[in-house]
């Protein structure tokens, strides 16, 4: 039930800190360790490469998951769009391990890949929000995201829950390989939940951004580097699907290889700066588009902010920044759709679960 909320999407955005805390409680055992099935742990440990398969927002969570598994557990990972993988299958490694990410667990494109790789005898894990869903039943292992029913077509809390579960999976692997550092993933996730809550309580700020930057625009760019680029892709998808504003996410460095030609006086752009390693480069990309007249809204993380940035996010662990940086993007999409009078929970032409290829 959406209760006092005008839309399920807003309710689901607000639920995210609670969902992260729920993930923590479901995956932490009494002695504070990560609760993950040992057969799953061992099967993943034997893999020489992980293939993450998903669509839409779940694919974007998979991109963040790739980063987590590679940086934390040192496992090579490829993230693929399910529909492309099915018809353009890459050459697989000797011991592949497949991870399917799907809120609904019913997405036909992803299921197509699962059926194909099970025929080849490869192990598969499904990360899903729906226990007993097709992708969960047909994979060897399941990790639930515990986000509760997601009703709005635009996925929000499923995305952040998927990232939290992927982070725990990566830490569990790192521990299994004896390479876990000092970081306590539960503590870091709980700090991220607090930071998400702080952003959720600043809704007027995102409403103001929409007013200032997207009021009369038909398009918008989202830019970032590294993991911020992956979140930029998600921010663009959210804005497109519910407000119908044409939006694209770009890797900051790629703009000058073509797309910058589209930037003119007043073109709105939203830039993310949460990673210290690419902070200077993304700021210089922003200068390039500002010089061509772009109207840029800067979203940076505490410690990396400059005085003129529009939105400053509370600092969290560098690997978990997507959990926090996606919140303003979800809210920007929400308010942009609201001002345009769009049907926020049921955008045109879309279904909550896509059961045809
Ligand atoms: O249920 P799934 O996670 O497999 O769904 C995948 C996509 O269809 C889904 O994420 C879609 O992109 C959302 N509408 C995005 O908000």
Coordinates of C-alpha atoms and ligand atoms in Angstrom, one line a residue:
X1 CA 0.0 0.0 0.0
X2 CA 1.3 3.4 -0.8
X3 CA -0.5 5.0 2.2
X4 CA 0.0 8.7 2.3
X5 CA 2.4 8.7 -0.6
X6 CA 1.2 10.2 -3.9
X7 CA 3.2 7.6 -5.8
X8 CA 4.7 4.2 -5.2
X9 CA 8.0 5.4 -6.7
X10 CA 8.4 8.1 -4.0
X11 CA 7.5 5.6 -1.3
X12 CA 10.1 3.1 -2.7
X13 CA 12.8 5.8 -2.9
X14 CA 12.1 6.6 0.8
X15 CA 12.3 3.0 1.8
X16 CA 15.9 2.6 0.6
X17 CA 17.8 3.2 3.9
X18 CA 15.5 0.7 5.6
X19 CA 16.1 -1.8 2.8
X20 CA 19.8 -1.6 3.2
X21 CA 19.4 -2.1 7.0
X22 CA 17.2 -5.1 6.2
X23 CA 19.9 -6.5 3.9
X24 CA 22.4 -6.1 6.7
X25 CA 20.3 -7.9 9.2
X26 CA 19.5 -10.8 6.8
X27 CA 23.1 -11.3 5.8
X28 CA 24.8 -10.9 9.1
X29 CA 25.1 -13.9 11.4
X30 CA 25.2 -13.9 15.2
X31 CA 29.0 -13.6 15.2
X32 CA 29.0 -10.7 12.8
X33 CA 30.1 -12.7 9.8
X34 CA 28.5 -12.7 6.3
X35 CA 25.8 -15.3 6.0
X36 CA 26.3 -16.9 2.6
X37 CA 25.8 -20.5 1.6
X38 CA 29.1 -22.3 1.7
X39 CA 28.4 -24.2 -1.5
X40 CA 27.8 -20.9 -3.3
X41 CA 31.0 -19.5 -1.8
X42 CA 33.1 -22.5 -2.9
X43 CA 31.6 -22.6 -6.4
X44 CA 32.3 -18.9 -6.9
X45 CA 35.8 -19.4 -5.5
X46 CA 36.6 -21.9 -8.2
X47 CA 35.6 -19.6 -11.0
X48 CA 38.2 -17.9 -13.2
X49 CA 35.8 -15.3 -14.5
X50 CA 32.3 -14.1 -13.5
X51 CA 29.7 -13.1 -16.1
X52 CA 27.0 -10.8 -14.8
X53 CA 23.8 -10.9 -16.9
X54 CA 20.9 -8.5 -16.5
X55 CA 18.8 -5.9 -18.2
X56 CA 18.0 -2.2 -17.6
X57 CA 18.5 -1.0 -14.0
X58 CA 19.6 -4.4 -12.9
X59 CA 22.3 -4.3 -15.6
X60 CA 23.4 -0.9 -14.2
X61 CA 23.7 -2.6 -10.7
X62 CA 25.7 -5.3 -12.4
X63 CA 28.2 -2.7 -13.6
X64 CA 28.7 -1.6 -10.0
X65 CA 28.9 -5.3 -9.0
X66 CA 31.7 -5.8 -11.5
X67 CA 33.7 -3.0 -9.9
X68 CA 33.0 -4.5 -6.4
X69 CA 34.0 -8.1 -7.3
X70 CA 37.1 -7.0 -9.1
X71 CA 38.3 -4.4 -6.6
X72 CA 37.3 -6.3 -3.4
X73 CA 37.7 -9.9 -4.4
X74 CA 40.1 -9.6 -7.4
X75 CA 37.9 -11.8 -9.6
X76 CA 37.8 -10.8 -13.3
X77 CA 34.2 -9.9 -14.2
X78 CA 32.3 -9.1 -17.4
X79 CA 28.9 -7.4 -17.2
X80 CA 26.5 -8.1 -20.1
X81 CA 23.1 -7.0 -21.3
X82 CA 21.2 -10.2 -21.4
X83 CA 19.7 -9.7 -24.9
X84 CA 23.1 -9.1 -26.4
X85 CA 24.8 -12.0 -24.6
X86 CA 22.2 -14.4 -25.9
X87 CA 22.7 -13.6 -29.6
X88 CA 26.4 -12.5 -29.5
X89 CA 27.9 -14.8 -26.9
X90 CA 31.5 -14.0 -26.1
X91 CA 34.2 -16.6 -25.8
X92 CA 33.8 -17.9 -22.3
X93 CA 36.6 -18.6 -19.9
X94 CA 37.5 -22.2 -18.7
X95 CA 35.6 -22.0 -15.5
X96 CA 32.9 -19.3 -15.8
X97 CA 30.4 -18.5 -13.0
X98 CA 27.2 -16.7 -13.9
X99 CA 25.4 -14.1 -11.8
X100 CA 21.9 -13.1 -13.0
X101 CA 20.5 -9.9 -11.5
X102 CA 16.8 -9.4 -11.7
X103 CA 14.3 -7.6 -9.5
X104 CA 11.4 -9.7 -10.8
X105 CA 13.2 -12.9 -11.5
X106 CA 11.0 -13.2 -14.6
X107 CA 12.8 -11.2 -17.3
X108 CA 12.8 -13.2 -20.5
X109 CA 16.1 -12.0 -21.9
X110 CA 17.9 -13.0 -18.8
X111 CA 16.1 -16.3 -18.6
X112 CA 17.2 -17.0 -22.2
X113 CA 20.8 -16.8 -21.1
X114 CA 20.2 -18.9 -18.0
X115 CA 18.7 -21.7 -20.0
X116 CA 21.5 -21.6 -22.5
X117 CA 24.3 -21.7 -19.9
X118 CA 22.7 -24.4 -17.8
X119 CA 22.6 -26.5 -20.9
X120 CA 26.4 -26.0 -21.0
X121 CA 26.6 -27.1 -17.3
X122 CA 27.9 -23.8 -15.9
X123 CA 27.0 -22.7 -12.3
X124 CA 24.6 -19.8 -11.8
X125 CA 23.5 -17.5 -9.0
X126 CA 20.4 -15.4 -9.2
X127 CA 20.2 -12.2 -7.2
X128 CA 16.5 -11.3 -7.1
X129 CA 13.8 -9.6 -5.1
X130 CA 11.2 -12.4 -5.6
X131 CA 11.7 -15.7 -3.9
X132 CA 10.5 -18.6 -6.0
X133 CA 10.7 -16.6 -9.2
X134 CA 11.7 -18.4 -12.4
X135 CA 15.3 -17.2 -12.4
X136 CA 15.6 -18.2 -8.8
X137 CA 14.2 -21.7 -9.3
X138 CA 16.3 -22.4 -12.4
X139 CA 19.7 -21.2 -11.0
X140 CA 21.8 -23.2 -8.6
X141 CA 21.9 -20.5 -6.0
X142 CA 19.8 -17.5 -5.0
X143 CA 20.6 -14.4 -3.0
X144 CA 17.5 -12.4 -2.1
X145 CA 17.6 -8.6 -2.1
X146 CA 14.8 -8.3 0.6
X147 CA 13.6 -5.0 -0.8
X148 CA 9.9 -5.8 -0.4
X149 CA 7.5 -5.6 -3.3
X150 CA 8.5 -3.0 -5.9
X151 CA 5.4 -1.7 -7.5
X152 CA 6.5 1.4 -9.5
X153 CA 7.8 0.5 -13.0
X154 CA 10.9 2.6 -12.4
X155 CA 13.2 0.5 -10.3
X156 CA 14.7 2.3 -7.3
X157 CA 15.0 0.2 -4.1
X158 CA 15.7 -3.0 -6.0
X159 CA 18.8 -1.3 -7.5
X160 CA 20.3 -0.2 -4.2
X161 CA 19.5 -3.6 -2.6
X162 CA 21.2 -5.4 -5.5
X163 CA 24.3 -3.3 -5.0
X164 CA 24.3 -4.0 -1.2
X165 CA 24.0 -7.8 -1.8
X166 CA 26.8 -7.7 -4.5
X167 CA 29.0 -5.8 -2.0
X168 CA 28.5 -8.5 0.6
X169 CA 29.1 -11.3 -2.0
X170 CA 32.4 -9.6 -3.0
X171 CA 33.5 -9.3 0.7
X172 CA 32.5 -12.8 1.4
X173 CA 34.7 -13.9 -1.5
X174 CA 37.6 -11.7 -0.4
X175 CA 37.4 -13.4 3.0
X176 CA 37.2 -16.9 1.5
X177 CA 40.4 -16.1 -0.4
X178 CA 42.0 -14.7 2.7
X179 CA 42.3 -11.3 1.1
X180 CA 39.8 -9.2 3.0
X181 CA 41.3 -6.0 4.4
X182 CA 40.3 -4.0 7.4
X183 CA 37.0 -2.8 6.0
X184 CA 33.8 -4.0 7.8
X185 CA 31.2 -4.2 5.0
X186 CA 28.3 -4.1 7.5
X187 CA 29.5 -1.0 9.1
X188 CA 30.2 0.7 5.7
X189 CA 26.7 -0.3 4.5
X190 CA 25.1 1.1 7.5
X191 CA 27.0 4.4 7.1
X192 CA 25.7 4.4 3.5
X193 CA 22.2 3.8 4.7
X194 CA 22.5 6.9 7.0
X195 CA 23.9 9.0 4.1
X196 CA 21.0 7.8 1.9
X197 CA 18.6 9.0 4.6
X198 CA 20.2 12.4 4.8
X199 CA 19.7 12.8 1.0
X200 CA 16.1 11.6 1.1
X201 CA 15.4 14.2 3.7
X202 CA 16.6 16.9 1.3
X203 CA 13.9 16.5 -1.3
X204 CA 13.4 20.2 -1.8
X205 CA 16.9 20.5 -3.0
X206 CA 16.3 18.0 -5.9
X207 CA 13.0 19.7 -6.6
X208 CA 14.9 23.0 -7.0
X209 CA 17.4 21.3 -9.3
X210 CA 14.5 20.2 -11.6
X211 CA 13.1 23.7 -11.5
X212 CA 16.4 25.3 -12.4
X213 CA 17.8 22.8 -14.9
X214 CA 15.1 20.7 -16.4
X215 CA 12.1 23.0 -16.4
X216 CA 12.0 23.7 -20.1
X217 CA 14.5 21.2 -21.5
X218 CA 13.9 18.3 -23.8
X219 CA 17.2 16.6 -23.1
X220 CA 19.8 16.2 -20.4
X221 CA 23.3 14.7 -20.1
X222 CA 24.6 12.7 -17.2
X223 CA 28.3 12.5 -16.9
X224 CA 30.8 10.7 -14.6
X225 CA 33.9 8.6 -14.6
X226 CA 34.4 5.1 -13.3
X227 CA 31.6 4.1 -11.0
X228 CA 30.1 7.5 -11.4
X229 CA 29.6 6.8 -15.1
X230 CA 27.6 3.6 -14.2
X231 CA 25.4 5.7 -11.9
X232 CA 25.1 8.3 -14.7
X233 CA 23.7 5.6 -16.9
X234 CA 21.1 4.8 -14.2
X235 CA 20.2 8.4 -13.7
X236 CA 19.6 8.9 -17.4
X237 CA 17.5 5.7 -17.6
X238 CA 15.4 6.9 -14.7
X239 CA 14.8 10.3 -16.2
X240 CA 14.0 8.9 -19.7
X241 CA 11.5 6.3 -18.6
X242 CA 9.3 8.4 -16.3
X243 CA 9.7 12.0 -17.5
X244 CA 10.2 11.3 -21.3
X245 CA 13.1 13.8 -21.4
X246 CA 15.8 12.4 -23.7
X247 CA 18.7 11.7 -21.4
X248 CA 22.1 10.0 -21.9
X249 CA 24.8 8.9 -19.5
X250 CA 28.3 9.4 -20.7
X251 CA 31.8 8.7 -19.5
X252 CA 33.2 12.2 -19.0
X253 CA 36.3 11.5 -21.1
X254 CA 34.2 10.3 -24.1
X255 CA 32.3 13.6 -24.5
X256 CA 35.0 15.2 -26.6
X257 CA 35.0 12.3 -29.0
X258 CA 31.7 13.3 -30.5
X259 CA 28.9 14.1 -28.1
X260 CA 30.2 17.5 -27.1
X261 CA 29.0 18.7 -30.5
X262 CA 25.4 18.6 -29.1
X263 CA 26.2 21.0 -26.2
X264 CA 24.8 24.4 -26.8
X265 CA 23.8 27.4 -24.7
X266 CA 21.5 26.1 -21.9
X267 CA 22.0 22.3 -22.5
X268 CA 21.4 20.7 -19.1
X269 CA 24.0 18.3 -17.7
X270 CA 24.3 16.6 -14.3
X271 CA 27.9 15.7 -13.3
X272 CA 28.9 13.3 -10.5
X273 CA 32.1 13.5 -8.6
X274 CA 32.5 10.9 -5.9
X275 CA 35.8 9.2 -6.8
X276 CA 39.1 10.8 -5.7
X277 CA 41.0 9.1 -8.5
X278 CA 39.1 10.9 -11.3
X279 CA 38.0 14.0 -9.5
X280 CA 40.3 16.4 -11.4
X281 CA 39.5 14.9 -14.8
X282 CA 35.8 15.0 -14.4
X283 CA 36.0 18.6 -13.3
X284 CA 38.0 19.4 -16.4
X285 CA 35.3 17.7 -18.6
X286 CA 32.8 19.9 -16.8
X287 CA 34.8 23.0 -17.7
X288 CA 34.8 21.9 -21.3
X289 CA 31.0 21.8 -21.5
X290 CA 30.5 24.9 -19.3
X291 CA 32.7 26.8 -21.9
X292 CA 30.2 25.8 -24.6
X293 CA 27.2 27.1 -22.6
X294 CA 26.1 23.9 -20.8
X295 CA 24.0 24.4 -17.6
X296 CA 25.7 22.0 -15.2
X297 CA 24.4 20.7 -11.9
X298 CA 27.3 19.3 -9.9
X299 CA 26.8 16.5 -7.5
X300 CA 29.9 15.8 -5.4
X301 CA 30.8 13.9 -2.3
X302 CA 32.0 15.6 0.8
X303 CA 35.7 16.0 0.8
X304 CA 35.6 16.4 -3.0
X305 CA 33.2 19.3 -3.2
X306 CA 33.8 22.9 -4.4
X307 CA 31.9 25.8 -3.1
X308 CA 29.7 26.2 -6.1
X309 CA 28.5 22.5 -6.3
X310 CA 24.7 22.3 -6.1
X311 CA 24.4 19.0 -4.2
X312 CA 27.0 17.6 -1.8
X313 CA 26.6 14.0 -0.6
X314 CA 27.7 12.8 2.8
X315 CA 31.0 10.9 2.5
X316 CA 30.8 7.1 2.4
X317 CA 33.3 4.3 1.4
X318 CA 34.5 4.9 -2.1
X319 CA 33.1 1.5 -3.3
X320 CA 29.6 2.2 -2.0
X321 CA 29.1 5.7 -3.4
X322 CA 26.4 4.6 -5.9
X323 CA 24.1 3.8 -3.0
X324 CA 24.1 7.5 -2.1
X325 CA 24.7 9.3 -5.5
X326 CA 21.8 7.5 -7.1
X327 CA 19.3 9.0 -4.6
X328 CA 19.4 12.6 -6.0
X329 CA 19.1 11.2 -9.5
X330 CA 16.0 9.1 -8.6
X331 CA 14.4 12.2 -7.0
X332 CA 15.4 14.4 -9.9
X333 CA 13.6 12.0 -12.3
X334 CA 10.6 11.8 -10.0
X335 CA 10.1 15.6 -9.8
X336 CA 10.8 16.1 -13.5
X337 CA 8.0 13.6 -14.2
X338 CA 5.8 15.2 -11.7
X339 CA 6.1 18.7 -13.1
X340 CA 5.4 17.3 -16.6
X341 CA 2.2 15.6 -15.3
X342 CA 3.5 12.2 -16.3
X343 CA 2.0 8.9 -15.0
X344 CA 5.0 8.3 -12.7
X345 CA 4.2 4.8 -11.5
X346 CA 3.1 3.5 -14.9
X347 CA 5.1 5.2 -17.6
X348 CA 3.8 4.8 -21.2
X349 CA 4.9 1.8 -23.2
X350 CA 6.6 0.0 -20.3
X351 CA 5.8 -3.0 -18.2
X352 CA 7.1 -3.8 -14.7
X353 CA 8.4 -7.2 -15.8
X354 CA 9.4 -7.8 -19.4
X355 CA 8.5 -11.4 -20.2
X356 CA 9.1 -11.4 -23.9
X357 CA 12.5 -11.3 -25.6
Ligands
LIG1 O1 13.0 -7.5 -13.1 P1 14.3 -7.1 -13.8 O2 15.3 -6.5 -12.8 O3 15.0 -8.2 -14.5 O4 14.0 -6.0 -14.8 C1 15.0 -5.5 -15.7 C2 14.5 -4.2 -16.4 O5 13.4 -4.5 -17.1 C3 14.2 -3.1 -15.3 O6 15.3 -2.8 -14.5 C4 13.8 -1.8 -16.1 O7 14.9 -1.3 -16.8 C5 13.2 -0.8 -15.1 N1 12.0 -0.3 -15.6 C6 14.1 0.4 -14.9 O8 13.6 1.3 -14.0

